[in-house]
Coordinates of C-alpha atoms and ligand atoms in Angstrom, one line a residue:
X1 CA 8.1 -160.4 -247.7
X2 CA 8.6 -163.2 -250.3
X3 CA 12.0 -163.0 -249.7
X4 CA 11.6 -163.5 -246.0
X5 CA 9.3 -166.2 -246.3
X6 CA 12.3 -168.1 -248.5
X7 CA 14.4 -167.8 -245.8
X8 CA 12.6 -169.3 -243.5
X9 CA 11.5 -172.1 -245.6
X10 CA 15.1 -172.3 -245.9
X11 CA 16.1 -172.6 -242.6
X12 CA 13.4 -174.9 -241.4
X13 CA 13.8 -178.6 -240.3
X14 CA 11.2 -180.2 -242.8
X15 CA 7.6 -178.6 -243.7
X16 CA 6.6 -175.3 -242.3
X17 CA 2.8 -175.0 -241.6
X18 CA 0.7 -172.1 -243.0
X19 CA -0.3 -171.1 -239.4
X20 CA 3.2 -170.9 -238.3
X21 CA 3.8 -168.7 -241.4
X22 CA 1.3 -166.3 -240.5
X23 CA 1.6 -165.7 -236.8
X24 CA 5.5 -165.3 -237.8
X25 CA 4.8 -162.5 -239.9
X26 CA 1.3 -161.4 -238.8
X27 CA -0.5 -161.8 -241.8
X28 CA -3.3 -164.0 -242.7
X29 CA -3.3 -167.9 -243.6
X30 CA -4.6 -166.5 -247.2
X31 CA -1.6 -164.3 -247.7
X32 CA 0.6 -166.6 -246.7
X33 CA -0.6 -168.9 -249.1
X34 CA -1.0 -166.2 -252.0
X35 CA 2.4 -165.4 -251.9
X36 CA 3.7 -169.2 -251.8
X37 CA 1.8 -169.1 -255.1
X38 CA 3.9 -166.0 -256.7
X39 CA 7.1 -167.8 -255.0
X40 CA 6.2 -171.1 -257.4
X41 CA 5.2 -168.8 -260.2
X42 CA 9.1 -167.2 -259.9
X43 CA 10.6 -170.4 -260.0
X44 CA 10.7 -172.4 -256.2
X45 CA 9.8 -175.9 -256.1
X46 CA 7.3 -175.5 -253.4
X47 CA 5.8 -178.5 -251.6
X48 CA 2.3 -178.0 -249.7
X49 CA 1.1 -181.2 -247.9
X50 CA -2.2 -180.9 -246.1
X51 CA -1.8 -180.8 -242.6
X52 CA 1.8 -180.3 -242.7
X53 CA 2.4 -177.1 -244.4
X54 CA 4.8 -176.1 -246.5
X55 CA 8.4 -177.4 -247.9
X56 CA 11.0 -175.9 -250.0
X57 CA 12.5 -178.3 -252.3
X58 CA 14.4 -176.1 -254.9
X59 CA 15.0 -173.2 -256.1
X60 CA 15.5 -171.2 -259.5
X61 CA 18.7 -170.1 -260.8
X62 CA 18.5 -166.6 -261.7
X63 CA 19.8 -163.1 -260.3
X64 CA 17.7 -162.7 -257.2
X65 CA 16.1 -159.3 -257.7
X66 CA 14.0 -159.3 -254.4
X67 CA 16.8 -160.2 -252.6
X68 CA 18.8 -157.6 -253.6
X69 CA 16.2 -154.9 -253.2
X70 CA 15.5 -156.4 -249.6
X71 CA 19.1 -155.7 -248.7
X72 CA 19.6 -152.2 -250.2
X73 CA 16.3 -151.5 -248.3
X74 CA 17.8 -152.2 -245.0
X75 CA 20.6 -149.2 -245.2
X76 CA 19.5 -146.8 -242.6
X77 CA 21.7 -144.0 -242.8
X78 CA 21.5 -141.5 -245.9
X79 CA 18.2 -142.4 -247.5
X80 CA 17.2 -139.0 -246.8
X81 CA 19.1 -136.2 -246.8
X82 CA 18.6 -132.2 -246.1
X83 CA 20.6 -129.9 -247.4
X84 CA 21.2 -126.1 -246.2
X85 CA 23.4 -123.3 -247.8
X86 CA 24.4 -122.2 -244.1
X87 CA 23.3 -123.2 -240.5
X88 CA 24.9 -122.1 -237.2
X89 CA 25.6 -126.0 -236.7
X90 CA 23.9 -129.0 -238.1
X91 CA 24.0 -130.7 -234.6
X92 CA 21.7 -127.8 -233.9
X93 CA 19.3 -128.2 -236.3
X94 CA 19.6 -132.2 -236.3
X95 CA 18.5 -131.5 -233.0
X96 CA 15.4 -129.0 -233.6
X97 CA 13.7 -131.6 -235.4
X98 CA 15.2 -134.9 -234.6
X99 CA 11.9 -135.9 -233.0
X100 CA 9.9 -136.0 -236.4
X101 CA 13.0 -137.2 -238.6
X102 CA 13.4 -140.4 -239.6
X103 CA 16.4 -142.3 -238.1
X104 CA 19.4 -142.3 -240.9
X105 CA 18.3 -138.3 -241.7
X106 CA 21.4 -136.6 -243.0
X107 CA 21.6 -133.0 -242.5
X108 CA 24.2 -131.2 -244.5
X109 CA 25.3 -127.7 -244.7
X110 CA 27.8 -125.7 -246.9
X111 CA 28.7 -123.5 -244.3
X112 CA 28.5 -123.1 -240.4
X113 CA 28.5 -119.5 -238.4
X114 CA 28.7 -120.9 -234.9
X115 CA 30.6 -124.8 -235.5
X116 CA 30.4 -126.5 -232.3
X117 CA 33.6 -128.6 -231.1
X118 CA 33.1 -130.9 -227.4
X119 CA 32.7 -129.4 -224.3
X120 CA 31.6 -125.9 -225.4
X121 CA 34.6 -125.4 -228.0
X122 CA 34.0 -123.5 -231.6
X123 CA 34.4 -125.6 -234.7
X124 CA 35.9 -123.6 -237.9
X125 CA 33.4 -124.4 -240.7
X126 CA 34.3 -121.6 -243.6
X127 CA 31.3 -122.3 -246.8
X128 CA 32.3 -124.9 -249.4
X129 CA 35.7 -125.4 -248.0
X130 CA 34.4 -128.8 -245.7
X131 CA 31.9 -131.5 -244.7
X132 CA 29.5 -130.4 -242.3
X133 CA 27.1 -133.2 -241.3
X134 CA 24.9 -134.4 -238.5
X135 CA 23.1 -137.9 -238.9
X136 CA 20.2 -138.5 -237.0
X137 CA 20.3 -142.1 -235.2
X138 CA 17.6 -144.0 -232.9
X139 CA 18.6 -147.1 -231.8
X140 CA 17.4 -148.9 -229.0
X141 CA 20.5 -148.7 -226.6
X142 CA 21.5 -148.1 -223.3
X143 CA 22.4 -144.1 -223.2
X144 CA 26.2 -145.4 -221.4
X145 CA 26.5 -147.2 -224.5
X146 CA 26.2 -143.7 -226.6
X147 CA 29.9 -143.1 -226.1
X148 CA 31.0 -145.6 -228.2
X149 CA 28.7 -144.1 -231.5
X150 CA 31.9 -141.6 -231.2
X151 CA 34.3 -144.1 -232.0
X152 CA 32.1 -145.7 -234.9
X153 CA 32.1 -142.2 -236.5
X154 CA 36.0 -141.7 -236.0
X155 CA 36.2 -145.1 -237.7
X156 CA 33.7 -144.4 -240.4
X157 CA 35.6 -141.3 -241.7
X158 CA 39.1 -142.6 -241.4
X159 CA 38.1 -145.9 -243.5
X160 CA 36.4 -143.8 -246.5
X161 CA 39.4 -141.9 -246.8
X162 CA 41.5 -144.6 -247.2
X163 CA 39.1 -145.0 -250.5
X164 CA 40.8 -141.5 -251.4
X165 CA 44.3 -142.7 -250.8
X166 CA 44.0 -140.5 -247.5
X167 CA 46.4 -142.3 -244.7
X168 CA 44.6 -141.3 -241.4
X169 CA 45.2 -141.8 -237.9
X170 CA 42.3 -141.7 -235.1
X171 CA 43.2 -140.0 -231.9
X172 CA 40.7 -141.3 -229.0
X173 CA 37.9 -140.6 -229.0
X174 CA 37.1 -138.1 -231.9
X175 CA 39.7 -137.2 -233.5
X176 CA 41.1 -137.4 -237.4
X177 CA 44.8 -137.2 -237.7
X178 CA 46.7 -136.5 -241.4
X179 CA 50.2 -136.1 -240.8
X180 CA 50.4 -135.1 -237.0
X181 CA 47.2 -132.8 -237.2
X182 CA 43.5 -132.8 -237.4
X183 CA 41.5 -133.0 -240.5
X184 CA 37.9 -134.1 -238.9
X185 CA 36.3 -134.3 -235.9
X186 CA 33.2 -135.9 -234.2
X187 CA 30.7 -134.5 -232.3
X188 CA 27.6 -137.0 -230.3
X189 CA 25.3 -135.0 -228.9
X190 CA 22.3 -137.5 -227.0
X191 CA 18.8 -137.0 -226.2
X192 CA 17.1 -139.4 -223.3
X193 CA 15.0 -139.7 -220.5
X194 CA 13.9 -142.3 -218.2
X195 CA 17.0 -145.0 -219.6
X196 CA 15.8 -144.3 -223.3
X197 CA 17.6 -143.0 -225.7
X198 CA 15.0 -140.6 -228.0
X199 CA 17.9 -139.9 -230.4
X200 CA 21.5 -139.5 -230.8
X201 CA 23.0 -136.4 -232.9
X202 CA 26.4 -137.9 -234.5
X203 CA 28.1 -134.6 -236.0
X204 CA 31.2 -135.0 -238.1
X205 CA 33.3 -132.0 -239.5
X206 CA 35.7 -132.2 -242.3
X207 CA 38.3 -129.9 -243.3
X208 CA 38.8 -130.2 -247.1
X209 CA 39.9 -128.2 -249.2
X210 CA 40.9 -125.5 -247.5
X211 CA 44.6 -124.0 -248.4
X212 CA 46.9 -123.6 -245.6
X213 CA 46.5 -120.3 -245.1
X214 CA 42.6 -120.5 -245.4
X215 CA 43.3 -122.0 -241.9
X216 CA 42.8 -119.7 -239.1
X217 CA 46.1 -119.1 -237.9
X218 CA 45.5 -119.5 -234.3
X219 CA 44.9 -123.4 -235.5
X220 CA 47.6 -124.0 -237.7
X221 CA 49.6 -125.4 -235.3
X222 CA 46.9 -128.5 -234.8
X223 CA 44.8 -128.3 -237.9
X224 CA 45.3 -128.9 -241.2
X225 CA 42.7 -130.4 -244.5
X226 CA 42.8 -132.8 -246.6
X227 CA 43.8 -130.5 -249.4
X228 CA 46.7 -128.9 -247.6
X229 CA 48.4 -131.9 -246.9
X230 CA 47.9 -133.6 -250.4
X231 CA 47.1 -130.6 -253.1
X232 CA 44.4 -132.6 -254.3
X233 CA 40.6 -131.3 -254.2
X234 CA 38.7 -134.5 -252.8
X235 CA 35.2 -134.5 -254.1
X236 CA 33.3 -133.3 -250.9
X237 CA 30.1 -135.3 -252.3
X238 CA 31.9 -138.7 -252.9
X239 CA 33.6 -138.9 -249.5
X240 CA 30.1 -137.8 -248.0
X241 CA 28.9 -141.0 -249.8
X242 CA 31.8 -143.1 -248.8
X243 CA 31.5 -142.2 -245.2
X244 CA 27.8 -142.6 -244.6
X245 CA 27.9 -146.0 -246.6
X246 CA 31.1 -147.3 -243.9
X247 CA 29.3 -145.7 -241.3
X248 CA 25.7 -147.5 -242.3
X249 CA 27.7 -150.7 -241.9
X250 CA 29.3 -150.4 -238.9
X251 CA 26.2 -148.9 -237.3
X252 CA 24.6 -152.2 -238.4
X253 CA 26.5 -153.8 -236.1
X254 CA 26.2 -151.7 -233.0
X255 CA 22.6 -151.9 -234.2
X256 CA 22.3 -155.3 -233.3
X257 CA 24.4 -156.0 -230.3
X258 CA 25.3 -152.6 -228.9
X259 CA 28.8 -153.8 -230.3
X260 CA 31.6 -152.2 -232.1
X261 CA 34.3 -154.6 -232.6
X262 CA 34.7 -154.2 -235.9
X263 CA 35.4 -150.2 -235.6
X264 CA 37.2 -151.3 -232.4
X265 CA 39.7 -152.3 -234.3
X266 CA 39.8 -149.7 -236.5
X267 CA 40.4 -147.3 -233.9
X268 CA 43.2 -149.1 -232.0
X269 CA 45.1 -150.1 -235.5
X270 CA 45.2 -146.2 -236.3
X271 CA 45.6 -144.8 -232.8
X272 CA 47.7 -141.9 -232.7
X273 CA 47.8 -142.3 -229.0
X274 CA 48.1 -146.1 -228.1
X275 CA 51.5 -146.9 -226.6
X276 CA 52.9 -143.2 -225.9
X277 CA 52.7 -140.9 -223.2
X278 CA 49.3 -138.9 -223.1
X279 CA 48.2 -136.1 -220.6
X280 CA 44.6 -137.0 -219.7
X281 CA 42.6 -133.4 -218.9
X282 CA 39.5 -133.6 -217.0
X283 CA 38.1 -130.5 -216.1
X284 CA 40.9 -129.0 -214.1
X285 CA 43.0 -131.9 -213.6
X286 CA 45.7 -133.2 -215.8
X287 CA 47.6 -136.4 -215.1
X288 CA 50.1 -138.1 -216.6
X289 CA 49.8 -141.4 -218.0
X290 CA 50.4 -144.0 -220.8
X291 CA 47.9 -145.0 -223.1
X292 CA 47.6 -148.8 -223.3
X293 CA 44.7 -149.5 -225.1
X294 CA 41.1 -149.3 -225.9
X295 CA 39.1 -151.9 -224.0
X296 CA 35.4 -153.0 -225.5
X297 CA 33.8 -150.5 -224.4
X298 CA 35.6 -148.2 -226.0
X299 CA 37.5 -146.6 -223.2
X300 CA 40.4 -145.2 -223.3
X301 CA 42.9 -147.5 -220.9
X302 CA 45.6 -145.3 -219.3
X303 CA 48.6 -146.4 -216.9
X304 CA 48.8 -144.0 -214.4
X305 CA 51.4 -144.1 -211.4
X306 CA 48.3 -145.2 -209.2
X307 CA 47.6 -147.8 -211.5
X308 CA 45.1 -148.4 -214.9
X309 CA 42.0 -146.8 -215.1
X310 CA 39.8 -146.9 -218.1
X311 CA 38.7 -143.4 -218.8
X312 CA 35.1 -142.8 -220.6
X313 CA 35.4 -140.4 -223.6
X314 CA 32.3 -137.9 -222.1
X315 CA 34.5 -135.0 -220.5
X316 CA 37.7 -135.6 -221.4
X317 CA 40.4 -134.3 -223.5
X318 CA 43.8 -135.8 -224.6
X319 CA 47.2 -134.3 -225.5
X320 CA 50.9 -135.2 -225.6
X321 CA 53.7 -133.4 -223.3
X322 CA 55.0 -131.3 -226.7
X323 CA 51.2 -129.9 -227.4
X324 CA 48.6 -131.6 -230.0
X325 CA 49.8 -134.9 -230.4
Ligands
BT5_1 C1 35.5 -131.8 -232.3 O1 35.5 -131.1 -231.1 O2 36.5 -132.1 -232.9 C2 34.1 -132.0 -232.9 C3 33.9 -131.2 -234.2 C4 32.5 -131.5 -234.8 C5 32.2 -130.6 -235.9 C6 30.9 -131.0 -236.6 S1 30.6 -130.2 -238.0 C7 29.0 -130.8 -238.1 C8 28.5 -130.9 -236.7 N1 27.8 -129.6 -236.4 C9 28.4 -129.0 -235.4 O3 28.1 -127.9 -234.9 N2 29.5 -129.7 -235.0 C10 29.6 -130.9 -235.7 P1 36.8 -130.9 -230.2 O4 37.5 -132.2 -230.0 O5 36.3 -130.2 -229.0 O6 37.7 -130.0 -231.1 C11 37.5 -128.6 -231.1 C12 38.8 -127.9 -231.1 O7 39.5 -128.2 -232.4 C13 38.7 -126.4 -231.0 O8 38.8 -126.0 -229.7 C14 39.9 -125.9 -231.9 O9 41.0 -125.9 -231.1 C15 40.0 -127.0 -232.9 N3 39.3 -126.7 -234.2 C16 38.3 -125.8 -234.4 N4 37.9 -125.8 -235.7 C17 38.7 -126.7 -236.3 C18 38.8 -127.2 -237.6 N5 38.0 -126.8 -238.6 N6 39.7 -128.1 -237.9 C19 40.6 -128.6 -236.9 N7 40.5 -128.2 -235.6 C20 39.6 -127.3 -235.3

């Protein structure tokens, strides 16, 4: 609160009043002044004038401590975390009892028996071979604007493994791409009703250290780890970390403007797909087209013969003419 209140004194054109204080921060006149008192007693040159209120005049030259505290406290995602031996999916059980977590709940597990991929598809989860996480997230947003929480988590994995020397490319919307093949994928599951988003399930699944042949063979062909590909072990807990602190800040954003420019970019610099020929697969149909770029909203922008269309990431799958990518 102190460290608020500095802030605004900051900020303000002359002296602050007491009243103005208080009704900003809804606490009394006498708390107000109580902690101007502590503020003096740290250090600030604090003017009160009767009548006129408050002014800051200068202020001490030491390591803030509050402040810092004050901006650690405002990291959402990981502060709590839950972790299971196995789970049948963490999207599942992220789900079960998103209601009571708190938003930013991590829910981990070494192993999954029934991985879910998009649209009804299995994801591969053998125990202590991968990252198997599902964050729980609440913001107030419009539930269209949901889709694009996909592309923030793409971003957010393929930016902490560049922290591993890890050189990855993101194929719109949710996949992670090591040397032509996937190494991660996203899953956003949403819960809403009426226009409100209740809360959004943001799954993401990791392949690590699994050999080669610990990869099920009818997946080879598309799938691949991080340890196959570079024969080193990444420490499973440290790119947890590194992912959840990218993704913290680039959910700050989103957080406070329903924008994602920042992972935007991300997305389009590393796109496996931008600029080539893609097949676009909705339900039964598959067209043709060329993939042109990602607008703002985070849709896929695709050149067909019949002109561009922007296509939304919901139900819809992309691949190249010679199979994966
Ligand atoms: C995805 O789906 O890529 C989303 C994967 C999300 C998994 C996480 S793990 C934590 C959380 N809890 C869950 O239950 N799920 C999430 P999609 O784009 O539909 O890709 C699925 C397809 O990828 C499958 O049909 C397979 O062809 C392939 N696949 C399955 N397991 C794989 C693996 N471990 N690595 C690479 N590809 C895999």
């Amino acid at each position: 609160m102190k460290q608020k209140i500095i802030e605004k004194l900051k900020n303000a054109d002359g002296y602050l009043s007491g009243q103005k204080l208080s009704e900003e921060f809804g606490l009394s006149r006498t708390a107000i002044w109580k902690h101007i008192k502590q503020l003096k007693k740290a250090g600030y040159e604090i003017e009160s004038v009767t009548n006129k209120g408050y002014r800051l005049i200068s202020t001490p030259n030491y390591i803030n401590s509050d402040k810092i505290e004050e901006a650690f406290k405002k990291r959402i995602i990981g502060k709590n975390v839950m972790y299971f031996d196995s789970l049948p999916s963490t999207n599942n059980k992220a789900k079960e009892l998103a209601m009571e977590l708190k938003e930013g709940t991590v829910i981990l597990a070494e192993e999954q028996t029934k991985g879910k991929g998009r649209l009804g598809r299995n994801w591969a989860s053998p125990g202590r071979k991968g990252i198997y996480a599902s964050i729980v997230l609440k913001p107030e947003a419009k539930p269209e604007s949901v889709s694009k929480l996909t592309l923030l988590g793409a971003a957010a994995v393929s930016l902490a493994l560049d922290e591993f020397a890890v050189e990855s490319k993101i194929k719109w919307p949710n996949d992670i791409i090591l040397n032509s093949k996937k190494i991660a994928g996203i899953l956003t599951e949403m819960n809403s009703e009426l226009g409100i988003v209740n809360y959004i399930i943001l799954g993401i699944g990791i392949n690590v250290l699994q050999t080669e042949e610990e990869i099920p063979e009818e997946l080879r062909v598309k799938a691949t780890s991080i340890y196959a590909q570079t024969k080193r072990p990444v420490d499973r807990t440290d790119l947890l970390i590194a992912i959840l602190k990218n993704l913290d800040t680039l959910y700050s954003e989103f957080k406070m403007s329903e924008g994602i420019d920042k992972a935007l970019d991300i997305c389009r610099d590393r796109s496996a797909v931008l600029g080539r020929e893609v097949i676009v697969i909705q339900g039964r149909e598959e067209r043709k087209g060329q993939a042109i770029s990602i607008n703002r909203d985070g849709e896929l922008m695709v050149k067909f013969e019949s002109g561009i269309e922007n296509i939304m990431s919901g139900e819809v799958s992309i691949r190249s003419e010679h199979g994966y990518i």
